[in-house]
Coordinates of C-alpha atoms in Angstrom, one line a residue:
Chain A
M1 CA -19.8 -10.4 20.2
E2 CA -16.9 -8.0 19.7
K3 CA -14.6 -11.0 18.9
Y4 CA -16.9 -12.3 16.2
N5 CA -17.3 -8.9 14.6
V6 CA -13.6 -8.4 14.2
Q7 CA -13.1 -11.9 12.8
L8 CA -16.0 -11.9 10.4
D9 CA -15.0 -8.6 9.0
S10 CA -11.5 -9.9 8.2
F11 CA -12.6 -12.6 5.8
E12 CA -12.2 -12.0 2.1
G13 CA -15.0 -14.3 1.1
P14 CA -16.2 -17.9 1.5
L15 CA -12.9 -19.4 0.4
D16 CA -11.0 -17.3 2.9
L17 CA -13.4 -18.3 5.6
L18 CA -13.1 -22.0 4.7
L19 CA -9.3 -21.8 4.8
H20 CA -9.5 -20.2 8.2
L21 CA -11.8 -23.0 9.5
I22 CA -9.6 -25.7 8.0
H23 CA -6.5 -24.1 9.5
Q24 CA -8.2 -23.7 12.9
A25 CA -9.4 -27.3 12.9
E26 CA -5.8 -28.3 12.2
V27 CA -6.9 -30.7 9.4
D28 CA -5.3 -31.4 6.1
I29 CA -6.7 -29.3 3.3
Y30 CA -6.7 -32.4 1.2
N31 CA -8.8 -34.3 3.7
I32 CA -11.5 -31.9 4.8
P33 CA -13.9 -33.3 7.4
V34 CA -16.8 -31.9 5.5
A35 CA -19.5 -32.5 8.2
T36 CA -17.6 -30.6 10.9
I37 CA -16.4 -27.8 8.6
T38 CA -19.8 -27.3 7.2
E39 CA -21.3 -27.0 10.6
Q40 CA -18.8 -24.4 11.6
Y41 CA -19.1 -22.6 8.4
L42 CA -22.9 -22.3 8.8
Q43 CA -22.4 -21.0 12.3
Y44 CA -20.2 -18.2 11.0
V45 CA -22.6 -17.2 8.3
Q46 CA -25.4 -17.2 10.8
A47 CA -23.4 -15.0 13.1
M48 CA -22.9 -12.6 10.2
Q49 CA -26.6 -12.4 9.8
E50 CA -27.2 -11.9 13.5
L51 CA -24.7 -9.1 13.5
E52 CA -26.4 -7.7 10.4
L53 CA -23.2 -7.9 8.5
D54 CA -25.1 -8.7 5.4
A55 CA -23.6 -12.0 4.4
A56 CA -22.9 -11.7 0.8
S57 CA -24.6 -14.1 -1.6
E58 CA -21.2 -15.8 -2.2
Y59 CA -21.2 -17.0 1.3
L60 CA -24.6 -18.5 0.9
V61 CA -23.7 -20.2 -2.4
M62 CA -20.8 -21.8 -0.7
A63 CA -23.0 -22.9 2.2
A64 CA -25.2 -24.7 -0.4
T65 CA -22.1 -26.2 -2.0
L66 CA -20.9 -27.5 1.3
L67 CA -24.2 -29.1 2.1
E68 CA -24.3 -30.7 -1.2
I69 CA -20.9 -32.2 -0.8
K70 CA -21.8 -33.3 2.7
S71 CA -24.9 -35.2 1.5
K72 CA -23.0 -36.8 -1.3
M73 CA -20.4 -38.0 1.1
L74 CA -23.1 -39.5 3.3
L75 CA -24.4 -41.6 0.4
P76 CA -23.0 -45.1 0.8
G77 CA -20.9 -46.1 -2.2
D78 CA -23.3 -48.8 -3.1
T79 CA -24.7 -47.3 -6.3
N80 CA -21.9 -49.1 -8.1
T81 CA -21.2 -52.6 -6.8
D82 CA -18.1 -52.8 -9.0
E83 CA -15.1 -51.8 -6.9
E84 CA -13.2 -50.6 -9.9
V85 CA -15.9 -48.1 -10.9
Y86 CA -16.2 -46.9 -7.4
I87 CA -12.5 -45.9 -7.2
E88 CA -12.9 -44.1 -10.6
E89 CA -15.6 -42.0 -9.1
E90 CA -14.7 -38.4 -8.2
D91 CA -14.3 -37.4 -4.6
P92 CA -17.2 -34.9 -4.2
R93 CA -14.7 -32.6 -2.5
E94 CA -12.4 -32.5 -5.4
E95 CA -13.6 -29.4 -7.1
L96 CA -13.8 -27.4 -3.9
L97 CA -10.3 -28.6 -3.0
S98 CA -8.8 -27.3 -6.2
R99 CA -10.5 -24.0 -5.7
L100 CA -9.1 -23.7 -2.2
V101 CA -5.6 -24.7 -3.3
E102 CA -5.8 -22.1 -6.1
Y103 CA -7.0 -19.4 -3.9
K104 CA -4.5 -20.2 -1.2
K105 CA -1.6 -19.6 -3.7
Y106 CA -2.8 -16.1 -4.3
K107 CA -3.4 -15.4 -0.7
E108 CA 0.2 -16.2 0.0
A109 CA 1.3 -14.1 -3.0
A110 CA -0.7 -11.2 -1.6
Q111 CA 1.1 -11.6 1.7
H112 CA 4.4 -11.4 -0.1
L113 CA 3.3 -8.2 -1.8
K114 CA 2.2 -6.8 1.5
E115 CA 5.7 -7.3 2.9
K116 CA 7.2 -5.5 -0.1
E117 CA 4.8 -2.7 0.3
E118 CA 5.9 -2.3 3.9
Q119 CA 9.5 -2.0 2.8
G120 CA 8.7 0.6 0.2
S121 CA 6.9 2.8 2.6
A122 CA 10.2 3.8 4.2
Q123 CA 11.7 5.1 0.9
F124 CA 11.0 8.6 -0.2
A125 CA 11.9 10.7 -3.3
K126 CA 11.8 14.3 -4.2
A127 CA 9.5 16.0 -6.6
P128 CA 10.8 16.2 -10.1
T129 CA 12.6 19.5 -10.8
V130 CA 10.6 21.6 -13.2
P131 CA 12.8 22.8 -16.0
D132 CA 12.6 26.4 -17.0
E133 CA 10.2 26.7 -19.8
S134 CA 11.5 29.8 -21.3
S135 CA 11.6 29.1 -25.0
G136 CA 9.2 27.5 -27.5
K137 CA 5.9 29.0 -26.5
E138 CA 4.4 28.0 -29.9
K139 CA 5.3 24.4 -29.5
E140 CA 3.8 24.4 -26.0
S141 CA 0.2 24.5 -27.1
N142 CA 0.7 21.2 -28.9
L143 CA -0.2 18.3 -26.7
P144 CA 1.5 15.0 -26.9
D145 CA -0.8 12.2 -28.1
N146 CA 0.6 9.5 -25.9
I147 CA -0.7 10.7 -22.5
S148 CA -3.8 9.2 -21.0
L149 CA -5.9 9.8 -17.9
F150 CA -3.9 6.9 -16.5
D151 CA -0.7 9.0 -16.6
M152 CA -2.4 11.7 -14.7
L153 CA -3.6 9.3 -12.0
D154 CA -0.1 7.8 -11.8
A155 CA 1.4 11.3 -11.3
Y156 CA -1.2 12.0 -8.6
E157 CA -0.4 8.7 -6.8
K158 CA 3.3 9.6 -6.7
L159 CA 2.4 13.0 -5.3
K160 CA 0.4 11.4 -2.6
K161 CA 3.4 9.3 -1.6
R162 CA 5.8 12.2 -1.3
V163 CA 6.8 13.8 1.9
R164 CA 6.1 17.5 2.3
Y165 CA 8.7 19.7 4.0
K166 CA 7.2 22.8 5.5
S167 CA 9.5 24.4 8.0
P168 CA 9.0 24.7 10.8
K169 CA 6.8 21.9 11.8
M170 CA 5.8 20.8 15.2
T171 CA 6.5 17.2 15.9
K172 CA 3.7 15.3 17.3
I173 CA 4.8 12.9 20.0
K174 CA 2.9 9.7 19.5
G175 CA 2.7 7.3 22.4
D176 CA 3.5 3.7 21.7
D177 CA 0.5 1.6 20.8
I178 CA -0.6 -0.4 23.8
S179 CA -2.4 -3.6 23.1
M180 CA -5.4 -4.7 25.1
E181 CA -3.8 -8.1 25.8
D182 CA -0.8 -6.4 27.4
R183 CA -2.9 -4.2 29.4
M184 CA -5.0 -7.2 30.5
S185 CA -2.0 -9.0 31.9
E186 CA -0.7 -5.8 33.5
V187 CA -4.0 -5.3 35.3
L188 CA -3.9 -8.9 36.5
T189 CA -0.3 -8.5 37.6
Y190 CA -1.2 -5.4 39.5
L191 CA -4.1 -7.1 41.2
H192 CA -1.9 -10.0 42.1
Q193 CA 0.6 -7.7 43.7
H194 CA -2.1 -6.0 45.7
Q195 CA -3.8 -9.0 47.5
G196 CA -6.1 -9.6 44.5
K197 CA -8.0 -6.3 44.7
S198 CA -7.6 -2.7 43.7
G199 CA -9.6 0.5 43.5
F200 CA -11.0 1.1 40.0
F201 CA -9.1 4.4 39.5
E202 CA -5.8 3.0 40.7
L203 CA -5.9 0.9 37.4
F204 CA -5.6 4.1 35.4
P205 CA -2.2 5.5 36.3
L206 CA -1.6 7.4 33.0
H207 CA -4.0 10.2 32.1
E208 CA -3.6 9.7 28.5
R209 CA -6.6 9.1 26.3
Q210 CA -5.5 6.0 24.5
H211 CA -4.2 4.4 27.7
I212 CA -7.4 5.1 29.5
V213 CA -9.5 3.6 26.7
V214 CA -7.4 0.5 26.4
T215 CA -7.4 0.0 30.1
F216 CA -11.1 0.3 30.3
L217 CA -11.6 -2.2 27.5
A218 CA -9.1 -4.6 29.2
I219 CA -11.1 -4.5 32.4
L220 CA -14.3 -5.2 30.5
E221 CA -12.6 -8.1 28.7
L222 CA -11.3 -9.5 32.0
M223 CA -14.9 -9.3 33.5
K224 CA -16.2 -11.1 30.5
N225 CA -13.6 -13.8 30.9
R226 CA -14.5 -14.0 34.6
Q227 CA -10.9 -13.2 35.5
V228 CA -12.0 -10.2 37.6
T229 CA -15.2 -9.0 39.2
C230 CA -16.2 -5.5 40.1
V231 CA -18.0 -4.6 43.2
Q232 CA -19.6 -1.3 44.1
S233 CA -20.9 -1.1 47.7
E234 CA -23.4 1.6 46.8
N235 CA -24.1 4.2 44.2
F236 CA -21.2 6.6 43.5
E237 CA -18.9 4.6 45.7
E238 CA -15.6 3.7 44.1
I239 CA -15.7 0.4 42.3
V240 CA -13.4 -2.2 43.7
V241 CA -11.9 -4.7 41.2
H242 CA -11.2 -8.2 42.5
Q243 CA -9.3 -10.9 40.9
T244 CA -11.6 -14.0 40.8
E245 CA -10.7 -17.3 42.4
E246 CA -11.1 -19.0 39.1
D247 CA -8.3 -16.9 37.8
L248 CA -6.2 -17.5 40.8
V249 CA -6.7 -21.3 40.3
S250 CA -5.8 -21.1 36.7
E251 CA -2.6 -19.3 37.3
Chain B
M1 CA 24.5 8.2 16.4
S2 CA 27.6 7.4 14.4
E3 CA 29.0 9.9 12.0
E4 CA 28.0 7.7 9.1
E5 CA 24.4 7.6 10.3
L6 CA 24.4 11.4 10.7
Q7 CA 25.7 11.8 7.1
G8 CA 23.1 9.3 5.9
A9 CA 20.3 11.1 7.6
L10 CA 21.5 14.5 6.1
Q11 CA 21.7 13.0 2.6
G12 CA 18.2 11.7 2.9
L13 CA 16.9 15.0 4.3
L14 CA 18.6 17.0 1.7
Y15 CA 17.3 14.8 -1.1
V16 CA 13.6 14.9 0.0
C17 CA 13.7 18.6 0.5
G18 CA 15.0 18.9 -3.0
D19 CA 14.6 22.3 -4.6
E20 CA 13.2 23.8 -1.3
G21 CA 16.5 23.3 0.5
L22 CA 17.0 22.2 4.1
V23 CA 17.0 24.7 6.9
V24 CA 19.9 24.1 9.3
H25 CA 17.7 24.8 12.3
D26 CA 15.3 22.0 11.3
A27 CA 18.0 19.5 10.6
A28 CA 19.5 20.1 14.0
R29 CA 16.2 19.6 15.7
V30 CA 15.6 16.3 13.8
L31 CA 19.1 15.0 14.5
G32 CA 19.1 16.1 18.1
I33 CA 22.4 18.0 17.8
S34 CA 23.3 21.6 17.9
E35 CA 23.1 23.9 14.9
E36 CA 26.8 24.4 14.9
E37 CA 27.5 20.7 14.7
T38 CA 24.8 20.3 12.0
T39 CA 26.5 23.1 9.9
Q40 CA 29.8 21.4 10.4
Y41 CA 28.5 18.0 9.2
L42 CA 26.7 19.7 6.3
N43 CA 30.0 21.4 5.3
Q44 CA 31.8 18.1 5.6
L45 CA 29.2 16.5 3.3
K46 CA 29.6 19.4 0.9
D47 CA 33.3 18.8 0.6
W48 CA 32.8 15.1 0.3
M49 CA 30.3 15.5 -2.5
Q50 CA 32.6 17.9 -4.3
L51 CA 35.2 15.2 -4.4
N52 CA 33.0 12.2 -5.0
M53 CA 29.8 13.2 -6.7
P54 CA 30.6 14.9 -9.9
G55 CA 26.9 15.4 -10.8
L56 CA 25.6 16.8 -7.5
Q57 CA 26.7 19.5 -5.1
L58 CA 25.6 21.2 -1.9
K59 CA 24.9 24.9 -2.0
N60 CA 24.7 27.0 1.1
Y61 CA 22.4 30.0 1.2
G62 CA 22.4 31.6 4.6
S63 CA 20.6 29.2 6.9
K64 CA 19.8 26.8 4.1
F65 CA 21.6 24.0 2.4
Q66 CA 20.3 22.8 -1.0
M67 CA 21.3 19.8 -3.1
V68 CA 21.6 20.9 -6.7
T69 CA 23.0 19.4 -9.9
S70 CA 26.5 20.5 -10.9
E71 CA 27.3 22.6 -13.9
E72 CA 28.9 19.6 -15.6
A73 CA 25.5 17.8 -15.6
A74 CA 23.6 20.8 -16.9
P75 CA 23.9 20.1 -20.7
Y76 CA 22.5 16.6 -20.2
I77 CA 19.6 17.8 -18.1
E78 CA 18.7 20.4 -20.7
K79 CA 18.8 17.7 -23.3
L80 CA 16.5 15.5 -21.3
A81 CA 14.0 18.3 -20.9
E82 CA 14.1 19.0 -24.7
V83 CA 12.5 15.8 -25.6
P84 CA 9.1 16.9 -26.9
E85 CA 6.9 14.2 -25.5
K86 CA 8.7 14.4 -22.2
N87 CA 8.6 18.1 -21.8
N88 CA 5.1 18.7 -23.0
L89 CA 3.5 17.2 -20.0
S90 CA 5.9 16.6 -17.2
Q91 CA 5.0 14.7 -14.1
A92 CA 4.9 18.0 -12.3
A93 CA 2.4 19.3 -14.8
L94 CA 0.3 16.1 -14.6
E95 CA 0.1 16.1 -10.9
T96 CA -0.8 19.8 -10.9
L97 CA -3.5 19.0 -13.4
A98 CA -4.9 16.3 -11.2
I99 CA -5.0 18.6 -8.3
I100 CA -6.9 21.3 -10.3
A101 CA -9.2 18.7 -11.9
Y102 CA -10.3 17.2 -8.5
N103 CA -10.4 20.4 -6.5
Q104 CA -11.5 23.1 -8.9
P105 CA -11.8 26.0 -8.7
V106 CA -8.5 26.2 -6.8
T107 CA -5.8 28.8 -6.1
K108 CA -2.1 28.5 -6.8
A109 CA -1.4 28.6 -3.0
E110 CA -3.7 25.6 -2.5
I111 CA -1.9 23.7 -5.3
D112 CA 1.5 24.5 -3.7
D113 CA 0.1 23.4 -0.4
I114 CA -0.9 20.0 -1.7
R115 CA 2.3 19.5 -3.8
G116 CA 4.6 20.8 -1.1
V117 CA 6.6 22.6 -3.8
K118 CA 6.1 25.8 -5.8
S119 CA 3.8 25.1 -8.8
E120 CA 4.1 28.3 -10.6
K121 CA 5.8 26.9 -13.7
A122 CA 3.7 23.8 -13.9
V123 CA 0.5 26.0 -13.7
Q124 CA 1.8 28.3 -16.4
S125 CA 2.6 25.4 -18.8
L126 CA -0.9 24.0 -18.3
V127 CA -2.4 27.5 -19.1
N128 CA -0.2 27.7 -22.2
K129 CA -1.5 24.4 -23.3
A130 CA -5.1 25.5 -22.7
L131 CA -5.8 22.6 -20.4
V132 CA -6.4 25.0 -17.5
I133 CA -7.8 28.4 -17.4
D134 CA -7.6 31.4 -15.1
A135 CA -11.2 31.7 -13.9
G136 CA -11.3 34.9 -12.1
R137 CA -10.4 35.7 -8.5
A138 CA -11.3 34.2 -5.1
Q139 CA -13.2 36.3 -2.6
T140 CA -10.5 35.6 0.0
P141 CA -7.9 38.1 1.2
G142 CA -5.4 39.0 -1.5
R143 CA -8.0 37.9 -4.1
P144 CA -5.8 35.2 -5.6
I145 CA -6.4 33.9 -9.1
I146 CA -8.4 30.7 -9.2
Y147 CA -7.9 28.0 -11.8
Q148 CA -10.2 25.4 -13.4
T149 CA -9.9 22.8 -16.2
T150 CA -11.1 23.5 -19.7
E151 CA -13.2 21.7 -22.4
R152 CA -9.9 20.9 -24.0
F153 CA -8.9 19.0 -20.8
L154 CA -12.0 16.8 -21.1
E155 CA -11.4 16.3 -24.8
Y156 CA -7.8 15.4 -24.4
F157 CA -8.3 12.8 -21.7
N158 CA -11.5 11.7 -23.3
I159 CA -13.7 12.2 -20.3
P160 CA -17.4 13.0 -20.8
S161 CA -17.5 15.4 -17.8
I162 CA -15.6 16.3 -14.7
Q163 CA -18.1 14.2 -12.7
E164 CA -16.9 11.2 -14.5
L165 CA -13.3 11.4 -13.3
P166 CA -12.5 8.2 -11.5
D167 CA -13.3 8.4 -7.8
L168 CA -10.2 9.0 -5.7
H169 CA -11.8 8.2 -2.4
E170 CA -11.1 4.8 -1.2
S171 CA -13.8 2.3 -0.2
I172 CA -13.1 -1.3 -1.0
E173 CA -16.0 -2.9 0.6
E174 CA -17.3 -6.1 -1.0
E175 CA -20.6 -5.7 -2.7
T176 CA -23.2 -7.2 -0.5
E177 CA -26.5 -8.5 -1.4
E178 CA -29.6 -9.3 0.6
A179 CA -30.1 -12.9 0.8
D180 CA -31.8 -13.6 4.1
L181 CA -34.5 -15.8 2.5
F182 CA -31.9 -18.0 1.0
F183 CA -30.1 -18.4 4.3
N184 CA -33.3 -19.2 6.2
Q185 CA -33.8 -22.1 3.9
L186 CA -30.3 -23.4 4.4
D187 CA -30.8 -23.3 8.1
E188 CA -33.4 -26.0 8.0
E189 CA -31.0 -28.7 6.9
Chain C
M1 CA 33.1 11.4 -22.4
S2 CA 35.0 10.1 -19.4
E3 CA 33.4 7.6 -17.1
E4 CA 33.4 10.2 -14.3
E5 CA 31.5 12.6 -16.6
L6 CA 29.0 9.9 -17.4
Q7 CA 28.4 9.1 -13.8
G8 CA 28.1 12.8 -13.0
A9 CA 25.5 13.3 -15.8
L10 CA 23.5 10.3 -14.5
Q11 CA 23.6 11.6 -10.9
G12 CA 22.3 14.9 -12.1
L13 CA 19.6 13.3 -14.3
L14 CA 18.4 11.1 -11.5
Y15 CA 18.2 14.0 -9.1
V16 CA 16.2 16.1 -11.4
C17 CA 13.8 13.3 -12.3
G18 CA 13.1 12.6 -8.6
D19 CA 10.1 10.3 -8.0
E20 CA 9.3 10.4 -11.7
G21 CA 12.3 8.1 -12.3
L22 CA 14.8 8.2 -15.1
V23 CA 13.9 6.1 -18.1
V24 CA 16.9 4.2 -19.4
H25 CA 16.0 4.9 -23.0
D26 CA 15.9 8.7 -22.3
A27 CA 19.2 8.6 -20.4
A28 CA 20.9 6.7 -23.3
R29 CA 19.7 9.2 -25.8
V30 CA 20.9 12.2 -23.8
L31 CA 24.3 10.6 -23.2
G32 CA 24.6 9.4 -26.7
I33 CA 25.4 5.8 -25.7
S34 CA 23.5 2.5 -26.0
E35 CA 20.8 1.5 -23.6
E36 CA 22.9 -1.5 -22.5
E37 CA 25.9 0.7 -21.6
T38 CA 23.5 3.1 -19.8
T39 CA 22.0 0.3 -17.7
Q40 CA 25.5 -0.9 -16.9
Y41 CA 26.6 2.6 -15.7
L42 CA 23.4 2.9 -13.7
N43 CA 24.0 -0.4 -12.1
Q44 CA 27.6 0.7 -11.3
L45 CA 26.2 3.9 -9.7
K46 CA 23.7 1.8 -7.8
D47 CA 26.5 -0.3 -6.3
W48 CA 28.7 2.7 -5.6
M49 CA 25.9 4.5 -3.8
Q50 CA 25.2 1.4 -1.7
L51 CA 28.7 1.5 -0.5
N52 CA 29.3 5.2 -0.2
M53 CA 26.0 7.0 0.4
P54 CA 24.3 5.6 3.4
G55 CA 21.3 8.0 3.0
L56 CA 20.4 7.4 -0.6
Q57 CA 20.0 4.5 -2.9
L58 CA 19.0 3.7 -6.5
K59 CA 15.9 1.6 -7.2
N60 CA 15.5 -0.2 -10.4
Y61 CA 12.1 -1.3 -11.8
G62 CA 11.0 -1.9 -15.3
S63 CA 12.7 0.5 -17.6
K64 CA 13.4 3.0 -14.9
F65 CA 15.9 3.9 -12.2
Q66 CA 14.8 6.1 -9.3
M67 CA 16.8 7.8 -6.6
V68 CA 15.2 7.2 -3.2
T69 CA 16.2 7.7 0.4
S70 CA 17.3 4.6 2.3
E71 CA 15.3 3.0 5.1
E72 CA 17.9 4.2 7.6
A73 CA 17.1 7.8 6.9
A74 CA 13.3 7.3 7.2
P75 CA 13.0 8.1 10.9
Y76 CA 14.7 11.5 10.5
I77 CA 12.6 12.3 7.4
E78 CA 9.4 11.4 9.3
K79 CA 10.5 13.8 12.1
L80 CA 11.2 16.6 9.7
A81 CA 8.4 16.5 7.2
E82 CA 4.8 15.6 6.8
V83 CA 5.0 12.0 5.7
P84 CA 2.0 10.8 3.8
E85 CA -0.3 8.6 5.7
K86 CA 0.4 5.0 5.1
N87 CA -2.4 4.2 2.8
N88 CA -1.8 0.6 2.5
L89 CA -3.7 -1.6 0.1
S90 CA -6.5 -3.6 1.5
Q91 CA -6.4 -7.4 1.6
A92 CA -9.0 -7.5 -1.1
A93 CA -6.8 -5.2 -3.3
L94 CA -3.7 -7.2 -2.6
E95 CA -5.3 -10.6 -3.5
T96 CA -6.7 -9.1 -6.7
L97 CA -3.4 -7.6 -7.6
A98 CA -1.6 -10.9 -7.0
I99 CA -4.1 -12.6 -9.3
I100 CA -3.6 -10.0 -12.0
A101 CA 0.2 -10.0 -11.7
Y102 CA 0.5 -13.8 -12.1
N103 CA -2.2 -14.3 -14.8
Q104 CA -2.1 -11.1 -16.9
P105 CA -3.8 -10.3 -19.0
V106 CA -6.9 -11.4 -17.1
T107 CA -10.6 -10.5 -17.0
K108 CA -12.7 -9.6 -14.0
A109 CA -14.7 -12.8 -14.2
E110 CA -11.5 -14.8 -13.9
I111 CA -10.5 -12.8 -10.8
D112 CA -13.9 -13.3 -9.3
D113 CA -13.6 -17.0 -10.0
I114 CA -10.4 -17.4 -8.1
R115 CA -11.3 -15.3 -5.2
G116 CA -14.8 -16.6 -4.9
V117 CA -16.2 -13.1 -4.4
K118 CA -16.9 -10.1 -6.6
S119 CA -13.7 -8.1 -7.2
E120 CA -15.3 -5.1 -9.0
K121 CA -14.4 -2.5 -6.3
A122 CA -10.9 -3.9 -5.7
V123 CA -10.2 -3.7 -9.4
Q124 CA -11.5 -0.2 -9.7
S125 CA -9.4 1.0 -6.8
L126 CA -6.3 -0.6 -8.3
V127 CA -7.0 1.2 -11.6
N128 CA -7.4 4.5 -9.7
K129 CA -4.1 3.9 -8.0
A130 CA -2.5 3.3 -11.4
L131 CA -1.3 -0.1 -10.3
V132 CA -3.4 -1.9 -12.9
I133 CA -4.5 -0.8 -16.3
D134 CA -7.4 -1.7 -18.6
A135 CA -5.5 -3.3 -21.5
G136 CA -8.3 -3.7 -24.1
R137 CA -10.7 -6.5 -24.5
A138 CA -10.5 -10.2 -24.7
Q139 CA -11.4 -12.0 -27.9
T140 CA -13.9 -14.1 -26.0
P141 CA -17.7 -13.9 -26.1
G142 CA -18.9 -10.7 -24.4
R143 CA -15.4 -9.2 -25.2
P144 CA -14.7 -8.5 -21.5
I145 CA -12.1 -5.9 -20.4
I146 CA -8.7 -7.4 -19.6
Y147 CA -6.4 -6.1 -17.0
Q148 CA -2.7 -6.0 -16.5
T149 CA -0.2 -4.5 -14.1
T150 CA 1.7 -1.3 -14.8
E151 CA 5.2 -0.1 -14.3
R152 CA 4.0 1.7 -11.3
F153 CA 3.1 -1.8 -9.8
L154 CA 6.7 -2.8 -10.2
E155 CA 7.8 0.5 -8.6
Y156 CA 5.4 0.3 -5.8
F157 CA 6.5 -3.1 -4.8
N158 CA 10.1 -2.6 -5.7
I159 CA 10.2 -5.5 -8.2
P160 CA 12.6 -5.2 -11.1
S161 CA 10.4 -7.0 -13.6
I162 CA 7.3 -9.3 -13.7
Q163 CA 9.6 -12.2 -14.4
E164 CA 11.1 -11.7 -11.0
L165 CA 7.9 -12.3 -9.1
P166 CA 8.5 -15.3 -6.8
D167 CA 7.3 -18.5 -8.3
L168 CA 3.8 -19.4 -7.3
H169 CA 3.9 -23.1 -7.9
E170 CA 6.7 -24.1 -5.6
S171 CA 4.9 -24.7 -2.4
I172 CA 1.9 -26.3 -4.3
E173 CA 3.8 -29.1 -5.9
E174 CA 4.8 -30.7 -2.6
E175 CA 1.2 -30.5 -1.5
T176 CA 0.1 -32.3 -4.7
E177 CA 2.1 -35.3 -3.7
E178 CA 0.3 -35.4 -0.4
A179 CA -2.9 -35.2 -2.3
D180 CA -2.0 -38.2 -4.4
L181 CA -1.3 -40.1 -1.3
F182 CA -4.7 -39.1 0.1
F183 CA -6.7 -40.0 -2.9
N184 CA -5.4 -43.5 -2.8
Q185 CA -7.1 -44.0 0.6
L186 CA -10.2 -42.1 -0.4
D187 CA -13.3 -43.0 1.6
E188 CA -12.7 -42.1 5.1
E189 CA -15.6 -40.2 6.5

């Protein structure tokens, strides 16, 4: 459930979802197995609905397009007995293909811009020095005629990017981000080192909020994957986490 | 940290602090060295700039170091500021104006706080241009003056009303439409 | 004016302009030399700073030069000052921006068409961030608004000019060959 949610949210539209499915199926974009991809596509859209993600109409239009292509491809090529004419006929996938290729170009360009953005976020500049406006009060009430709202927004955006030096400032010490995957394997390693079981609380060595939350999620995920089981002998008793045999086998 | 890294860090710090100046104590904390050492490095940088950067210099006021333009560059800076279109609404004035427009009524202290630098001059120039007006005093301690934009501001930027300023808050969610019926039909195939 | 004086003047001007950036045209006027010469001196200064000032660098985009801190100084600056939250652009905004950058001027309908989704909000947020500007109306039926990128776009992504965006078509051409191959052995499913 969680997994779906994250993934569905990250698509930028039907073309993006299709590219993802094609990539995942490891098939050539120029030779899309329409039946398979359509089926997967519909599953995703259905999942969106179930998760009440409000599948946008664009996704549904694409679903219709896919179904149409699929049915065209199923039609035997016997409407024209003449071989020559048959070859002249368009591949029903062609239009979709060109849209996908076109979209993919810009998706890649967007990725390139993202890298540039990352670089730029480590560069800072000072505020412009305001000149002394001592003379020419009369002139001042005249406004230049080449300044637009856009210039004001531009100035405001620059301001937002600027660092603010207010001394003295307390530095916040931020812990490193811990990923759930790392924490999952750490938990498994710990269990492995302790004859495959551990008290629940032992798995929370650091009393730091983020660490606790991530560890908790990691344990839930391990339970879901059937890599660990949790046993509580009676109410309020400490939970004991066991490494499952399946997991030991798969190691 | 190598000496070059230290000097680089100090150059960067001095530059972003700009007209506010860099307090030695803060620099020392950031670099993880003593205040004496920091002062020593800053003085080294000062000497180096004197020899190698004819347009900029370091000034030392008590516990602060500030990067400033040198006297030789002053005539050119004045000339740059003289350009009418340029001077009339500087970036400083424009960003101050944006802050007032989106937060009005607002005090000078609040503007300074958002900009991170003193905005006295920028506010004054906006008042002189009648884009912004002194709208009385806040009911907070010290009763500071509060500012708001004028009719002329709306006219100048061709905005029907303050409510129609573009939204600064981000939300880039795709527009979604209800289409459950449509989907249910697809499902049958 | 000696070369040293010129460099000094430029250093001073760049410092004063800060994140507003120094427009080559303005610098040329102030110095009383041609824009070509000014650009040349600025590029010289850029190279010199790269070699001699580990903490600062010159950035060149569009018609402007801007003095910024170098990446090496960033960790110290982040420790010293309140660094603005990284408000990175969303994927939708980046894709929309890429489409505008490579096809400008372009209408919203054309953007929607390439992305396969409505891009209304993404376009609006780019306009609010001053990365894209409404550049009038197309001469086509309905006279839709056309959009183009701004100088701030170049600055934000550190691109000297639109011409220097990486070529979009390169990777595609190879793929087209594959496509031709494929179309020759068409009916497979």
